[in-house]
XYZ file of N, CA and C in Angstrom:
591
model
N -24.802 56.756 -78.220
C -25.229 58.029 -78.708
C -26.380 58.603 -77.884
N -26.274 59.862 -77.523
C -27.352 60.451 -76.713
C -28.446 61.155 -77.485
N -28.027 61.869 -78.530
C -28.925 62.789 -79.115
C -29.027 62.823 -80.625
N -28.108 62.224 -81.378
C -28.013 62.376 -82.820
C -29.029 61.551 -83.556
N -29.782 62.099 -84.516
C -30.600 61.395 -85.417
C -29.812 61.445 -86.740
N -29.753 60.242 -87.471
C -29.128 60.168 -88.714
C -30.108 59.833 -89.811
N -30.104 60.641 -90.879
C -30.977 60.405 -91.971
C -30.107 59.841 -93.114
N -30.549 58.880 -93.809
C -29.853 58.278 -94.943
C -30.714 58.352 -96.181
N -30.211 59.238 -97.100
C -30.741 59.369 -98.420
C -29.828 58.537 -99.270
N -30.345 57.956 -100.372
C -29.332 57.210 -101.260
C -29.773 56.908 -102.601
N -28.718 56.709 -103.477
C -29.066 56.310 -104.843
C -29.456 54.800 -104.759
N -30.322 54.399 -105.616
C -30.748 52.964 -105.527
C -29.472 52.177 -105.932
N -29.323 51.052 -105.047
C -28.210 50.146 -105.244
C -26.865 50.517 -104.575
N -26.891 51.684 -103.816
C -25.713 52.131 -103.162
C -25.503 51.384 -101.839
N -26.399 50.514 -101.458
C -26.154 49.860 -100.199
C -26.636 50.596 -98.942
N -27.497 51.622 -99.190
C -28.041 52.415 -98.146
C -28.787 51.760 -96.991
N -29.715 50.901 -97.441
C -30.506 50.179 -96.442
C -29.710 49.267 -95.606
N -28.761 48.567 -96.282
C -27.898 47.600 -95.542
C -27.020 48.362 -94.540
N -26.440 49.472 -95.067
C -25.501 50.253 -94.185
C -26.304 50.924 -93.040
N -27.460 51.430 -93.308
C -28.253 52.087 -92.261
C -28.626 51.135 -91.132
N -28.974 49.968 -91.500
C -29.404 48.895 -90.540
C -28.158 48.556 -89.662
N -27.070 48.316 -90.288
C -25.843 48.054 -89.537
C -25.410 49.182 -88.592
N -25.632 50.390 -89.087
C -25.188 51.588 -88.269
C -26.114 51.646 -87.104
N -27.341 51.454 -87.280
C -28.289 51.530 -86.146
C -27.935 50.412 -85.116
N -27.569 49.192 -85.609
C -27.314 48.106 -84.728
C -25.991 48.570 -83.949
N -24.948 48.987 -84.629
C -23.727 49.364 -83.958
C -23.901 50.395 -82.979
N -24.768 51.386 -83.224
C -24.905 52.571 -82.309
C -26.000 52.235 -81.287
N -26.621 51.067 -81.437
C -27.744 50.542 -80.535
C -28.857 51.633 -80.392
N -29.264 52.061 -81.537
C -30.446 52.986 -81.723
C -31.536 52.345 -82.686
N -32.789 52.832 -82.582
C -33.787 52.296 -83.426
C -33.468 52.615 -84.868
N -34.064 51.826 -85.809
C -33.954 51.870 -87.241
C -35.304 52.028 -87.780
N -35.480 53.032 -88.718
C -36.836 53.197 -89.307
C -36.668 53.275 -90.770
N -37.417 52.388 -91.430
C -37.495 52.339 -92.907
C -38.842 51.820 -93.246
N -39.038 50.700 -93.504
C -40.401 50.096 -93.854
C -41.303 50.189 -92.706
N -40.793 50.331 -91.402
C -41.641 50.441 -90.242
C -42.494 51.775 -90.371
N -41.945 52.758 -91.011
C -42.658 53.977 -91.205
C -43.969 53.727 -91.994
N -43.910 52.890 -93.148
C -44.994 52.596 -93.910
C -45.980 51.904 -93.089
N -45.582 50.918 -92.334
C -46.612 50.221 -91.393
C -47.355 51.169 -90.463
N -46.549 52.064 -89.879
C -47.301 53.035 -88.994
C -48.136 54.034 -89.686
N -47.840 54.413 -90.848
C -48.675 55.359 -91.624
C -49.957 54.543 -92.001
N -49.806 53.340 -92.397
C -50.966 52.500 -92.697
C -51.917 52.359 -91.616
N -51.371 52.134 -90.415
C -52.149 52.020 -89.160
C -52.868 53.271 -88.786
N -52.214 54.488 -89.027
C -52.836 55.737 -88.663
C -53.863 56.320 -89.690
N -53.583 55.904 -90.987
C -54.409 56.529 -92.049
C -55.517 55.590 -92.639
N -55.189 54.325 -92.448
C -56.092 53.395 -93.023
C -55.722 52.866 -94.533
N -54.738 53.630 -95.074
C -54.288 53.371 -96.442
C -53.447 52.015 -96.398
N -53.517 51.236 -97.397
C -52.896 50.005 -97.437
C -51.331 50.263 -97.622
N -50.553 49.343 -97.059
C -49.093 49.447 -97.230
C -48.636 49.601 -98.666
N -49.338 48.776 -99.565
C -49.025 48.737 -100.903
C -49.385 50.116 -101.572
N -50.432 50.783 -101.203
C -50.779 52.048 -101.674
C -49.728 53.092 -101.336
N -49.272 52.921 -99.969
C -48.232 53.893 -99.567
C -46.904 53.777 -100.284
N -46.554 52.407 -100.613
C -45.314 52.220 -101.399
C -45.455 52.799 -102.794
N -46.530 52.630 -103.381
C -46.797 53.171 -104.800
C -46.824 54.755 -104.755
N -47.299 55.242 -103.693
C -47.269 56.745 -103.605
C -45.953 57.276 -103.462
N -45.061 56.545 -102.697
C -43.690 56.963 -102.493
C -42.912 56.771 -103.789
N -43.269 55.779 -104.535
C -42.516 55.523 -105.784
C -42.917 56.427 -106.975
N -44.130 56.859 -106.983
C -44.531 57.636 -108.135
C -45.447 58.846 -107.768
N -44.951 59.875 -107.283
C -45.818 61.116 -107.065
C -46.176 61.600 -108.387
N -47.405 62.273 -108.475
C -47.858 62.650 -109.731
C -47.038 63.600 -110.538
N -46.658 64.677 -109.932
C -45.840 65.727 -110.636
C -46.665 66.384 -111.834
N -47.923 66.002 -111.981
C -48.794 66.457 -113.091
C -49.437 67.693 -112.697
N -49.199 68.707 -113.616
C -49.793 69.997 -113.375
C -51.278 69.894 -113.437
N -51.921 69.169 -114.317
C -53.351 69.063 -114.374
C -53.955 68.403 -113.199
N -53.239 67.298 -112.694
C -53.677 66.623 -111.521
C -53.546 67.621 -110.317
N -52.551 68.272 -110.150
C -52.410 69.240 -109.096
C -53.499 70.299 -109.120
N -53.738 70.848 -110.323
C -54.732 71.891 -110.554
C -56.097 71.345 -110.211
N -56.438 70.192 -110.613
C -57.731 69.580 -110.336
C -57.846 69.409 -108.757
N -56.860 69.014 -108.127
C -56.939 68.795 -106.640
C -56.913 70.108 -105.834
N -56.637 71.193 -106.507
C -56.753 72.416 -105.639
C -58.211 72.785 -105.174
N -59.123 72.192 -106.021
C -60.571 72.278 -105.674
C -61.065 71.137 -104.876
N -60.310 70.162 -104.652
C -60.764 68.999 -103.936
C -60.076 68.947 -102.557
N -60.353 67.858 -101.766
C -59.698 67.689 -100.579
C -58.144 67.469 -100.800
N -57.398 67.513 -99.733
C -55.956 67.344 -99.985
C -55.662 66.063 -100.724
N -54.816 66.034 -101.762
C -54.528 64.853 -102.480
C -53.916 63.768 -101.570
N -54.253 62.500 -101.909
C -53.881 61.418 -101.047
C -52.326 61.305 -100.916
N -51.538 61.554 -101.897
C -50.073 61.510 -101.747
C -49.566 62.487 -100.707
N -50.203 63.657 -100.684
C -49.910 64.650 -99.674
C -50.257 64.209 -98.225
N -51.329 63.536 -98.101
C -51.885 63.018 -96.831
C -50.821 62.041 -96.394
N -50.389 61.173 -97.293
C -49.308 60.152 -96.816
C -48.072 60.795 -96.393
N -47.592 61.838 -97.171
C -46.319 62.550 -96.828
C -46.453 63.135 -95.459
N -47.626 63.838 -95.168
C -47.825 64.500 -93.895
C -47.797 63.515 -92.747
N -48.460 62.352 -93.013
C -48.483 61.312 -91.948
C -47.071 60.723 -91.665
N -46.372 60.572 -92.781
C -44.946 60.023 -92.622
C -44.110 61.092 -91.917
N -44.346 62.307 -92.184
C -43.435 63.434 -91.525
C -43.700 63.392 -90.065
N -44.995 63.271 -89.631
C -45.349 63.321 -88.263
C -44.591 62.015 -87.528
N -44.613 60.877 -88.192
C -44.054 59.687 -87.671
C -42.519 59.857 -87.498
N -41.889 60.477 -88.514
C -40.473 60.626 -88.525
C -40.159 61.631 -87.342
N -40.881 62.720 -87.208
C -40.589 63.662 -86.165
C -40.828 63.081 -84.762
N -41.804 62.198 -84.560
C -42.016 61.495 -83.312
C -40.774 60.580 -83.077
N -40.375 59.808 -84.143
C -39.231 58.906 -83.942
C -37.900 59.672 -83.566
N -37.714 60.930 -84.123
C -36.633 61.736 -83.831
C -36.555 62.294 -82.436
N -37.452 61.989 -81.570
C -37.356 62.505 -80.256
C -36.264 61.779 -79.472
N -35.819 60.641 -80.016
C -34.609 59.874 -79.515
C -33.718 59.581 -80.564
N -32.489 59.325 -80.317
C -31.543 59.010 -81.404
C -32.073 57.778 -82.169
N -31.814 57.768 -83.545
C -32.316 56.763 -84.414
C -31.713 56.977 -85.795
N -31.931 56.046 -86.616
C -31.494 56.098 -88.011
C -32.732 55.976 -88.856
N -32.969 56.884 -89.809
C -34.199 56.995 -90.648
C -33.673 56.920 -92.156
N -34.274 55.919 -92.856
C -33.923 55.802 -94.312
C -34.963 56.387 -95.164
N -34.437 57.325 -96.058
C -35.364 57.935 -97.059
C -36.440 58.780 -96.531
N -37.570 58.816 -97.381
C -38.750 59.500 -97.008
C -38.631 60.930 -96.699
N -37.659 61.643 -97.355
C -37.341 63.068 -97.281
C -37.034 63.423 -95.792
N -36.494 62.474 -94.990
C -36.254 62.791 -93.566
C -35.278 63.842 -93.305
N -34.326 64.009 -94.252
C -33.354 65.159 -94.136
C -34.076 66.471 -94.141
N -35.157 66.621 -94.931
C -35.971 67.787 -95.041
C -36.962 67.928 -93.849
N -37.592 66.735 -93.558
C -38.540 66.667 -92.446
C -38.020 67.170 -91.114
N -36.661 66.764 -90.965
C -36.061 67.094 -89.659
C -35.034 68.277 -89.886
N -35.392 69.163 -90.803
C -34.591 70.360 -91.011
C -34.355 71.161 -89.816
N -35.280 71.295 -88.958
C -35.082 72.118 -87.738
C -34.719 71.302 -86.483
N -34.468 69.999 -86.727
C -33.880 69.212 -85.556
C -32.491 69.724 -85.134
N -32.427 69.820 -83.889
C -31.211 70.393 -83.303
C -29.881 69.563 -83.541
N -30.135 68.251 -83.728
C -28.784 67.491 -83.903
C -29.151 66.303 -84.851
N -29.132 66.628 -86.174
C -29.370 65.658 -87.207
C -28.204 65.525 -88.150
N -27.654 64.418 -88.419
C -26.682 64.209 -89.419
C -27.393 63.766 -90.696
N -27.330 64.626 -91.683
C -27.955 64.206 -92.947
C -26.990 63.708 -93.968
N -27.215 62.361 -94.320
C -26.206 61.665 -95.203
C -26.807 61.294 -96.541
N -26.003 61.417 -97.530
C -26.469 60.987 -98.918
C -25.469 60.010 -99.370
N -25.879 58.855 -99.814
C -25.001 57.843 -100.312
C -25.170 57.584 -101.822
N -23.937 57.504 -102.462
C -23.814 57.290 -103.822
C -22.892 56.175 -104.193
N -22.886 55.770 -105.355
C -21.960 54.763 -105.830
C -21.971 54.710 -107.400
N -20.858 54.278 -108.006
C -20.826 54.244 -109.469
C -21.980 53.343 -109.958
N -22.472 53.715 -111.101
C -23.570 52.977 -111.682
C -23.378 51.500 -111.747
N -22.175 51.082 -112.254
C -21.923 49.691 -112.504
C -22.059 48.913 -111.155
N -21.522 49.419 -110.066
C -21.677 48.745 -108.735
C -23.024 48.716 -108.277
N -23.952 49.742 -108.584
C -25.288 49.676 -108.178
C -26.126 48.681 -109.038
N -25.745 48.551 -110.249
C -26.348 47.539 -110.983
C -26.021 46.180 -110.587
N -24.682 45.919 -110.299
C -24.376 44.589 -109.756
C -25.039 44.297 -108.468
N -25.090 45.284 -107.585
C -25.754 45.032 -106.246
C -27.196 44.705 -106.431
N -27.869 45.459 -107.419
C -29.318 45.123 -107.705
C -29.493 43.685 -108.088
N -28.557 43.268 -108.958
C -28.743 41.894 -109.533
C -28.359 40.841 -108.389
N -27.234 41.050 -107.810
C -26.672 40.015 -106.876
C -27.237 40.111 -105.501
N -27.389 41.210 -104.979
C -27.796 41.239 -103.604
C -29.326 41.562 -103.438
N -29.889 42.451 -104.315
C -31.328 42.731 -104.195
C -32.162 41.750 -104.960
N -31.465 40.878 -105.841
C -32.187 39.966 -106.633
C -33.200 40.553 -107.605
N -32.887 41.805 -108.139
C -33.801 42.335 -109.139
C -33.741 41.533 -110.410
N -34.837 41.188 -111.007
C -34.900 40.318 -112.215
C -35.373 41.079 -113.385
N -35.009 42.378 -113.485
C -35.372 43.101 -114.681
C -34.569 42.720 -115.751
N -35.093 42.807 -117.013
C -34.392 42.429 -118.216
C -33.247 43.485 -118.453
N -33.464 44.670 -118.234
C -32.440 45.702 -118.347
C -32.219 46.310 -116.907
N -31.317 45.711 -116.235
C -31.113 46.132 -114.891
C -30.643 47.582 -114.648
N -29.791 47.980 -115.672
C -29.294 49.321 -115.604
C -30.430 50.383 -115.733
N -31.380 50.103 -116.684
C -32.470 50.942 -116.836
C -33.294 50.931 -115.623
N -33.473 49.850 -114.952
C -34.271 49.679 -113.735
C -33.770 50.553 -112.589
N -32.319 50.469 -112.488
C -31.679 51.206 -111.421
C -31.805 52.749 -111.624
N -31.637 53.051 -112.919
C -31.799 54.572 -113.223
C -33.323 54.995 -113.071
N -34.276 54.178 -113.309
C -35.612 54.533 -113.115
C -35.971 54.717 -111.541
N -35.294 53.815 -110.781
C -35.572 53.933 -109.343
C -35.086 55.325 -108.806
N -33.940 55.708 -109.315
C -33.369 57.040 -108.942
C -34.316 58.173 -109.456
N -34.831 58.019 -110.663
C -35.814 59.085 -111.110
C -36.988 59.102 -110.266
N -37.498 57.947 -109.731
C -38.657 58.004 -108.788
C -38.340 58.688 -107.499
N -37.101 58.418 -106.974
C -36.787 58.997 -105.766
C -36.526 60.464 -105.893
N -35.914 60.928 -107.060
C -35.737 62.281 -107.258
C -37.060 63.011 -107.424
N -37.995 62.318 -108.129
C -39.316 62.990 -108.361
C -40.055 63.197 -107.073
N -39.993 62.208 -106.224
C -40.660 62.282 -104.948
C -40.099 63.381 -104.060
N -38.768 63.388 -103.984
C -38.136 64.422 -103.160
C -38.343 65.761 -103.675
N -38.122 65.959 -104.989
C -38.306 67.242 -105.672
C -39.743 67.802 -105.493
N -40.737 66.877 -105.519
C -42.183 67.172 -105.416
C -42.477 67.767 -104.085
N -42.115 66.993 -103.097
C -42.516 67.372 -101.736
C -41.530 68.363 -100.976
N -40.253 68.296 -101.369
C -39.346 69.185 -100.695
C -39.050 70.519 -101.507
N -39.136 70.397 -102.740
C -38.864 71.627 -103.485
C -37.363 71.943 -103.529
N -36.474 70.928 -103.313
C -35.049 70.967 -103.526
C -34.704 69.846 -104.447
N -33.459 69.935 -104.896
C -32.990 68.835 -105.874
C -32.458 67.639 -105.085
N -32.980 66.563 -105.294
C -32.485 65.261 -104.645
C -31.038 65.035 -105.049
N -30.246 64.760 -104.090
C -28.855 64.442 -104.370
C -27.912 65.586 -104.391
N -28.421 66.838 -104.279
C -27.658 68.001 -104.279
C -26.900 67.990 -102.995
N -25.587 68.158 -103.128
C -24.700 68.105 -101.834
C -25.154 69.177 -100.804
N -25.573 70.249 -101.262
C -25.946 71.347 -100.304
C -27.149 70.935 -99.332
N -27.841 69.855 -99.703
C -28.961 69.449 -98.752
C -28.407 68.545 -97.656
N -27.249 68.121 -97.720
C -26.734 67.052 -96.727
C -25.499 67.580 -96.006
N -25.204 66.968 -94.885
C -24.080 67.264 -94.099
C -22.887 66.450 -94.571
N -23.181 65.239 -95.063
C -22.161 64.294 -95.432
C -22.568 63.514 -96.684
N -21.731 63.557 -97.704
C -22.055 62.717 -98.884
C -20.981 61.618 -98.963
N -21.347 60.399 -99.078
C -20.354 59.320 -99.075
C -20.558 58.485 -100.325
N -19.434 58.153 -100.978
C -19.401 57.194 -102.033
C -19.145 55.848 -101.556
N -20.067 54.885 -101.635
C -19.872 53.545 -101.036
C -18.974 52.691 -101.933
N -18.349 53.285 -102.953
C -17.340 52.587 -103.683
C -16.216 52.229 -102.819
N -16.042 53.056 -101.766
C -14.924 52.779 -100.886
C -15.160 51.560 -99.990
N -16.352 50.884 -100.188
C -16.655 49.737 -99.460
C -17.617 50.071 -98.315
N -18.651 49.260 -98.091
C -19.680 49.530 -97.087
C -19.077 49.603 -95.749
N -18.111 48.855 -95.451
C -17.445 48.881 -94.074
C -16.799 50.272 -93.862
N -16.039 50.682 -94.828
C -15.374 51.986 -94.710
C -16.366 53.141 -94.676
N -17.451 53.069 -95.453
C -18.539 54.068 -95.421
C -19.212 54.121 -94.039
N -19.410 52.946 -93.556
C -20.041 52.823 -92.236
C -19.110 53.550 -91.137
N -17.866 53.285 -91.216
C -16.916 53.918 -90.333
C -16.890 55.457 -90.433
N -16.905 56.013 -91.585
C -16.997 57.416 -91.800
C -18.296 57.983 -91.190
N -19.412 57.421 -91.495
C -20.707 57.863 -90.864
C -20.733 57.748 -89.332
N -20.414 56.696 -88.928
C -20.326 56.492 -87.468
C -19.470 57.464 -86.778
N -18.249 57.718 -87.310
C -17.359 58.714 -86.788
C -17.908 60.112 -86.757
N -18.577 60.449 -87.882
C -19.207 61.774 -88.003
C -20.369 61.935 -86.971
N -21.141 60.950 -86.738
C -22.341 60.888 -85.874
C -21.723 61.041 -84.361
N -20.827 60.306 -84.043
C -20.219 60.328 -82.751
C -19.577 61.583 -82.420
N -18.877 62.204 -83.384
C -18.257 63.539 -83.173
C -19.324 64.574 -83.019
N -20.403 64.534 -83.752
C -21.498 65.506 -83.682
C -22.098 65.270 -82.344
N -22.370 64.091 -81.853
C -23.022 63.765 -80.565
C -22.124 64.308 -79.451
N -20.786 64.153 -79.542
C -19.883 64.530 -78.543
C -19.719 66.096 -78.507
N -19.995 66.680 -79.580
C -19.815 68.158 -79.720
C -21.017 68.966 -79.170
N -22.052 68.233 -78.929
C -23.377 68.978 -78.379
C -23.095 69.564 -77.045
N -23.599 70.761 -76.826
C -23.465 71.378 -75.527
C -24.843 71.677 -75.050
């Protein structure tokens, strides 16, 4: 691939991280996920744990936002801006970026394939237990909560509805199997790359 950047947004447990990593390996391009957290930590001085917590739970509180209007920029906003800069820098070359509103951050990128992955709830719960080793008492509730966190983060910073098909170029249900989903995304990326003039 010469120019395409692929962003992967996903429901929790849909296999997005696994699929994105394999896609990057097959296309021989860099893969960015937790590496973004490390770079933000280096640039801002925030701990990686704080950045992970910020990603998981943006405030969404009207009173908190109102209070912060009179203060310096809220820390979650500082983290988002730092992540956005790192994502834009990474997108100067072909790569695969997981999460972090990358589809929105790269909205004006001339050659970006924005992918959203979903899967039936029962499959996501099974994957959370068996592959991710989640030890929650109520795994289904845990999976749903992770999706709510992702939606809250996305909706807060982007102002669009997380998971809405109109935000993405390609929506794939990994119920078809990760291998088949990988083939679909790879084919779309290569077709987009080949169609660039």
